[in-house]
mmCIF file of C-alpha atoms in Angstrom:
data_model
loop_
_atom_site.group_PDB
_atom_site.id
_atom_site.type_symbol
_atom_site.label_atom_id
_atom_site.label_comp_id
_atom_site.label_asym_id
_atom_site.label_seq_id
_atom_site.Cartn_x
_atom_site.Cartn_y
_atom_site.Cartn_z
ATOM 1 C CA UNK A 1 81.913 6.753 144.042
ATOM 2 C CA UNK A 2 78.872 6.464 146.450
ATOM 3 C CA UNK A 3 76.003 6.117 144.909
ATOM 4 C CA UNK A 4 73.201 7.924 148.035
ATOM 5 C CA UNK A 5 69.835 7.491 147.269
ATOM 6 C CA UNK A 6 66.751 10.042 148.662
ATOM 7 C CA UNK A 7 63.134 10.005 149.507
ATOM 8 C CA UNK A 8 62.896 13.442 148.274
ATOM 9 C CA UNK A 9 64.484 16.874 147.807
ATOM 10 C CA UNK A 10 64.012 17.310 152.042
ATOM 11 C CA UNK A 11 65.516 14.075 152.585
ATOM 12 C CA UNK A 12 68.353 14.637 149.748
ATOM 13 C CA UNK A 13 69.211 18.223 151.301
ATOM 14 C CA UNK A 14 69.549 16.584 154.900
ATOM 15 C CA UNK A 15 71.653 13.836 153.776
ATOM 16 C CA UNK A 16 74.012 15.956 152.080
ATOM 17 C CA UNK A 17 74.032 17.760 154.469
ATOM 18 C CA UNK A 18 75.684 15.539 157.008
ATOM 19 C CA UNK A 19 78.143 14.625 154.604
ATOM 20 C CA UNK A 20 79.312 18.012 154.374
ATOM 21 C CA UNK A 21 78.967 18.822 157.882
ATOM 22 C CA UNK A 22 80.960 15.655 158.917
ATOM 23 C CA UNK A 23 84.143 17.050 156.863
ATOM 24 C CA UNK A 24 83.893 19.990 158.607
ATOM 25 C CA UNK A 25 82.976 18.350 162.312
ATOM 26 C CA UNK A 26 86.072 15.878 161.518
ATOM 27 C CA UNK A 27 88.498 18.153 159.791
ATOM 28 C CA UNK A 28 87.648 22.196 160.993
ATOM 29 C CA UNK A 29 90.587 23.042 158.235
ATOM 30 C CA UNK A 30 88.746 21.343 155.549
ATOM 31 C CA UNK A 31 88.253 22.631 151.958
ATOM 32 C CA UNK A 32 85.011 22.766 150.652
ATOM 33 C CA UNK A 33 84.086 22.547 146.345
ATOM 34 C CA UNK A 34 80.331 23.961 146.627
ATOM 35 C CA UNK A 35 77.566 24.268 143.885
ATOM 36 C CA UNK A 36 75.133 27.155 143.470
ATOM 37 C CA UNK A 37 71.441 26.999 142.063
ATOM 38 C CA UNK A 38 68.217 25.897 143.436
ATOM 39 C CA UNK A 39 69.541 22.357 144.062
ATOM 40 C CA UNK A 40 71.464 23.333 147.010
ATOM 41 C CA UNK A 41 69.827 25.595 148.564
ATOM 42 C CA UNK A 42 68.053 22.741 150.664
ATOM 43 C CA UNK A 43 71.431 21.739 152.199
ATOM 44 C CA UNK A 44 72.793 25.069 152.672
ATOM 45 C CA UNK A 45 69.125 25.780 154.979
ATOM 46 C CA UNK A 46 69.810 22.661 156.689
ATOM 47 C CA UNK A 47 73.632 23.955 157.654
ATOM 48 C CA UNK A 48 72.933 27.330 158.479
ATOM 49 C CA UNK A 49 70.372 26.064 161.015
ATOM 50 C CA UNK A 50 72.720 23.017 162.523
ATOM 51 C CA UNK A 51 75.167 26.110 162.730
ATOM 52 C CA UNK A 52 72.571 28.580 164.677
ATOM 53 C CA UNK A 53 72.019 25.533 166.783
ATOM 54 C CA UNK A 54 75.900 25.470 167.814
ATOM 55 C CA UNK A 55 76.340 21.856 166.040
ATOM 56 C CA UNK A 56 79.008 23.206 163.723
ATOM 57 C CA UNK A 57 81.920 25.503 163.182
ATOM 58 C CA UNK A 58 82.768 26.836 159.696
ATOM 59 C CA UNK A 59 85.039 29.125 161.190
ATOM 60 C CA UNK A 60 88.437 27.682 159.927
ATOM 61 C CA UNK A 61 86.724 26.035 156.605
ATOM 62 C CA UNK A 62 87.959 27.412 152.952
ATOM 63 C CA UNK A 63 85.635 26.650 150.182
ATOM 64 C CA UNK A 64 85.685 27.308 146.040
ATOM 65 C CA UNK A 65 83.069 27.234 143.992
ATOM 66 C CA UNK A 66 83.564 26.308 140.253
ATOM 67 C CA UNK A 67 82.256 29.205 138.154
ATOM 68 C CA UNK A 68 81.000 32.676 137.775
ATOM 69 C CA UNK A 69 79.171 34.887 135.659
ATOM 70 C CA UNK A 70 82.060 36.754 132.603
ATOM 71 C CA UNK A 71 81.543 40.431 133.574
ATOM 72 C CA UNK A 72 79.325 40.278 136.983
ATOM 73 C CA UNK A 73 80.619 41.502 139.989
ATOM 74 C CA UNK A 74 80.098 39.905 142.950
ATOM 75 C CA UNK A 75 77.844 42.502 144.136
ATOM 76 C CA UNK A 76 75.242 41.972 141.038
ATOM 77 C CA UNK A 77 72.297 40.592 142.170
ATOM 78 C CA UNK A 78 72.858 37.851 139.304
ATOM 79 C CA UNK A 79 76.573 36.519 140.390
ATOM 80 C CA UNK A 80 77.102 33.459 142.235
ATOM 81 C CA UNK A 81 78.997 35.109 144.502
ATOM 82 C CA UNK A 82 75.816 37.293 145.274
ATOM 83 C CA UNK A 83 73.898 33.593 145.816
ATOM 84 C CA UNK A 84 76.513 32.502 147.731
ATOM 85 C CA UNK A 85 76.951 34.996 150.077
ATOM 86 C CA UNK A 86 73.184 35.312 150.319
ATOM 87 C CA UNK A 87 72.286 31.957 150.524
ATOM 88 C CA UNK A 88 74.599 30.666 153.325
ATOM 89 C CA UNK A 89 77.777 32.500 153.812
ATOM 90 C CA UNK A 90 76.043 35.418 155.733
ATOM 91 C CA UNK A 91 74.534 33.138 157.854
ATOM 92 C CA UNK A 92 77.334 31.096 159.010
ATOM 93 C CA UNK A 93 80.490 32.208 161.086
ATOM 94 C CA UNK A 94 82.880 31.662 157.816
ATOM 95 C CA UNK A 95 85.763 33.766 157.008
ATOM 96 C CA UNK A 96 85.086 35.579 154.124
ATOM 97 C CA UNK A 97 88.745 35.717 153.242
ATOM 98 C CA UNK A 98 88.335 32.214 152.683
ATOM 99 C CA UNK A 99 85.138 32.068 149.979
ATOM 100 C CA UNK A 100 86.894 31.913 146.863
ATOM 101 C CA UNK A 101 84.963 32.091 143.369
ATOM 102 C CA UNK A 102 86.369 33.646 140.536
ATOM 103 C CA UNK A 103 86.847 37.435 139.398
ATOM 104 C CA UNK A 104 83.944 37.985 136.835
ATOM 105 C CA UNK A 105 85.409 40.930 136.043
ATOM 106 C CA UNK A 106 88.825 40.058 135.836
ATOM 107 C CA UNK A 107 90.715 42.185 132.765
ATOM 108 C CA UNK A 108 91.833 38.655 131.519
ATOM 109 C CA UNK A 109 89.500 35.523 132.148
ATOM 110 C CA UNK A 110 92.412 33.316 131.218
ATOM 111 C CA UNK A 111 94.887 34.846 133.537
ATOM 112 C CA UNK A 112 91.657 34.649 136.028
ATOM 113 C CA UNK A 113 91.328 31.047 136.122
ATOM 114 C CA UNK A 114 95.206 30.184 136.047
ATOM 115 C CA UNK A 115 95.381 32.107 138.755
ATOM 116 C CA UNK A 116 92.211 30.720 140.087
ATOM 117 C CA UNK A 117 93.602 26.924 139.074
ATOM 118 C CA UNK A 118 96.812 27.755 141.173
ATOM 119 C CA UNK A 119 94.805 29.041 144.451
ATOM 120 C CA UNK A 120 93.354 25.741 144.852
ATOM 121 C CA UNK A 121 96.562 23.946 144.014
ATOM 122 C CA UNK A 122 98.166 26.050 147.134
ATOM 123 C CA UNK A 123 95.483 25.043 149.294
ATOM 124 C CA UNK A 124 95.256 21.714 149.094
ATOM 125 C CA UNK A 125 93.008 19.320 147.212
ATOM 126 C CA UNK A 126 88.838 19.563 148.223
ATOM 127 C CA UNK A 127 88.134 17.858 151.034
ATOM 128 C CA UNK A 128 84.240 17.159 150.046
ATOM 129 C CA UNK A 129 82.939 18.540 146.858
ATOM 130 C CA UNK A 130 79.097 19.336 146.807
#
């Protein structure tokens, strides 16, 4: 582990945001683990502009994101898909096909994150994990 240490949330948000954008720059197929909340939104601002500025691709990236809400659907205002497509997805030239988060509304929540488990064990291990 790399221990990165920041002047401040500006400063933390830029730096990881060149981490992440280097595993994309350096592997376009790479799979991103991303975080929701306030913390990132920092780094997800500093992406989306590098990306309206033509400095990076996130066309061919897949990314996961740990959790969601038991009984949201991604279209509630309250989901972390909702953030997620809100706070940087729609801003950014990624497929959506390839934006995974789990079902909140899912029939069974265990079957949900077996099958969840096993999605990310078909793509491949996380590339850079935010």
């Amino acid at each position: 582990m790399k221990l990165i240490i920041a002047n401040n949330y500006n400063d933390l948000s830029r730096k990881a945001a060149n981490i992440i954008s280097a595993h994309v720059i350096l592997k376009p197929r790479c799979v991103l683990g991303l975080a929701t909340g306030s913390s990132p939104i920092g780094t997800y601002k500093q992406l989306i502009k590098w990306y309206e500025q033509n400095d990076i691709d996130f066309s061919e990236v897949t990314t996961f994101n740990l959790d969601e809400y038991v009984g949201l659907s991604g279209k509630d205002p309250q989901s972390y898909r909702y953030f997620m497509e809100n706070n940087f997805f729609n801003h950014i030239n990624i497929d959506k096909s390839r934006t995974h988060l789990p079902n909140g509304v899912a029939e069974d929540c265990f079957k949900e994150c077996d099958d969840y488990s096993n999605l990310l064990n078909e793509v491949g291990a996380l590339t850079c994990s935010f």
